[in-house]
GROMACS .gro file of C-alpha atoms in nm:
model
   74
    1UNK     CA    1  -1.016   0.975   0.094
    2UNK     CA    2  -0.855   0.663   0.238
    3UNK     CA    3  -0.812   0.340   0.046
    4UNK     CA    4  -0.827  -0.004   0.202
    5UNK     CA    5  -0.515  -0.184   0.083
    6UNK     CA    6  -0.535  -0.545  -0.029
    7UNK     CA    7  -0.194  -0.558  -0.196
    8UNK     CA    8   0.022  -0.561   0.112
    9UNK     CA    9   0.155  -0.907   0.022
   10UNK     CA   10   0.279  -0.760  -0.309
   11UNK     CA   11   0.453  -0.484  -0.116
   12UNK     CA   12   0.617  -0.737   0.117
   13UNK     CA   13   0.724  -0.949  -0.179
   14UNK     CA   14   0.866  -0.654  -0.373
   15UNK     CA   15   1.059  -0.537  -0.068
   16UNK     CA   16   1.204  -0.885  -0.014
   17UNK     CA   17   1.289  -0.929  -0.383
   18UNK     CA   18   1.469  -0.595  -0.392
   19UNK     CA   19   1.623  -0.654  -0.048
   20UNK     CA   20   1.475  -0.330   0.086
   21UNK     CA   21   1.401  -0.272   0.451
   22UNK     CA   22   1.123  -0.058   0.592
   23UNK     CA   23   1.388   0.208   0.660
   24UNK     CA   24   1.505   0.192   0.297
   25UNK     CA   25   1.154   0.243   0.159
   26UNK     CA   26   1.090   0.521   0.410
   27UNK     CA   27   1.405   0.700   0.294
   28UNK     CA   28   1.316   0.659  -0.076
   29UNK     CA   29   0.957   0.777  -0.033
   30UNK     CA   30   1.003   1.039   0.237
   31UNK     CA   31   0.737   0.864   0.445
   32UNK     CA   32   0.788   0.756   0.804
   33UNK     CA   33   0.905   0.402   0.879
   34UNK     CA   34   0.590   0.359   1.088
   35UNK     CA   35   0.371   0.439   0.786
   36UNK     CA   36   0.566   0.197   0.566
   37UNK     CA   37   0.541  -0.074   0.830
   38UNK     CA   38   0.168  -0.026   0.877
   39UNK     CA   39   0.103  -0.032   0.502
   40UNK     CA   40   0.331  -0.333   0.455
   41UNK     CA   41   0.138  -0.522   0.722
   42UNK     CA   42  -0.206  -0.414   0.596
   43UNK     CA   43  -0.285  -0.229   0.919
   44UNK     CA   44  -0.365   0.111   0.776
   45UNK     CA   45  -0.607   0.265   0.532
   46UNK     CA   46  -0.390   0.447   0.284
   47UNK     CA   47  -0.437   0.768   0.092
   48UNK     CA   48  -0.368   0.741  -0.279
   49UNK     CA   49  -0.066   0.975  -0.282
   50UNK     CA   50   0.097   0.765  -0.008
   51UNK     CA   51   0.027   0.442  -0.191
   52UNK     CA   52   0.158   0.592  -0.516
   53UNK     CA   53   0.489   0.683  -0.347
   54UNK     CA   54   0.529   0.330  -0.217
   55UNK     CA   55   0.433   0.172  -0.551
   56UNK     CA   56   0.678   0.395  -0.737
   57UNK     CA   57   0.958   0.316  -0.491
   58UNK     CA   58   0.902  -0.058  -0.539
   59UNK     CA   59   0.842  -0.041  -0.916
   60UNK     CA   60   0.486  -0.167  -0.875
   61UNK     CA   61   0.192  -0.068  -1.092
   62UNK     CA   62  -0.086   0.097  -0.894
   63UNK     CA   63  -0.434  -0.006  -1.009
   64UNK     CA   64  -0.744   0.138  -0.844
   65UNK     CA   65  -1.063  -0.060  -0.879
   66UNK     CA   66  -1.414   0.054  -0.803
   67UNK     CA   67  -1.687  -0.191  -0.710
   68UNK     CA   68  -2.054  -0.150  -0.640
   69UNK     CA   69  -2.138  -0.165  -0.273
   70UNK     CA   70  -2.374  -0.434  -0.162
   71UNK     CA   71  -2.715  -0.300  -0.068
   72UNK     CA   72  -2.762  -0.248   0.304
   73UNK     CA   73  -2.980  -0.514   0.456
   74UNK     CA   74  -3.266  -0.407   0.680
   0.00000   0.00000   0.00000
């Protein structure tokens, strides 16, 4: 299951505040720099385990929210 990420600005901010580069976060998480960059820029749907690794590395709290889908219009 992939998650659409809306917190990429929080990720950017946390990285800047902690003076971490994409390469730094990649090394901490074991994820590729490309994945970190895509997530940071909101260009990728993210699986929860991936997002959890990034959140943990940046000392962010991960909150998952469910919402009702709007009914399809005919």
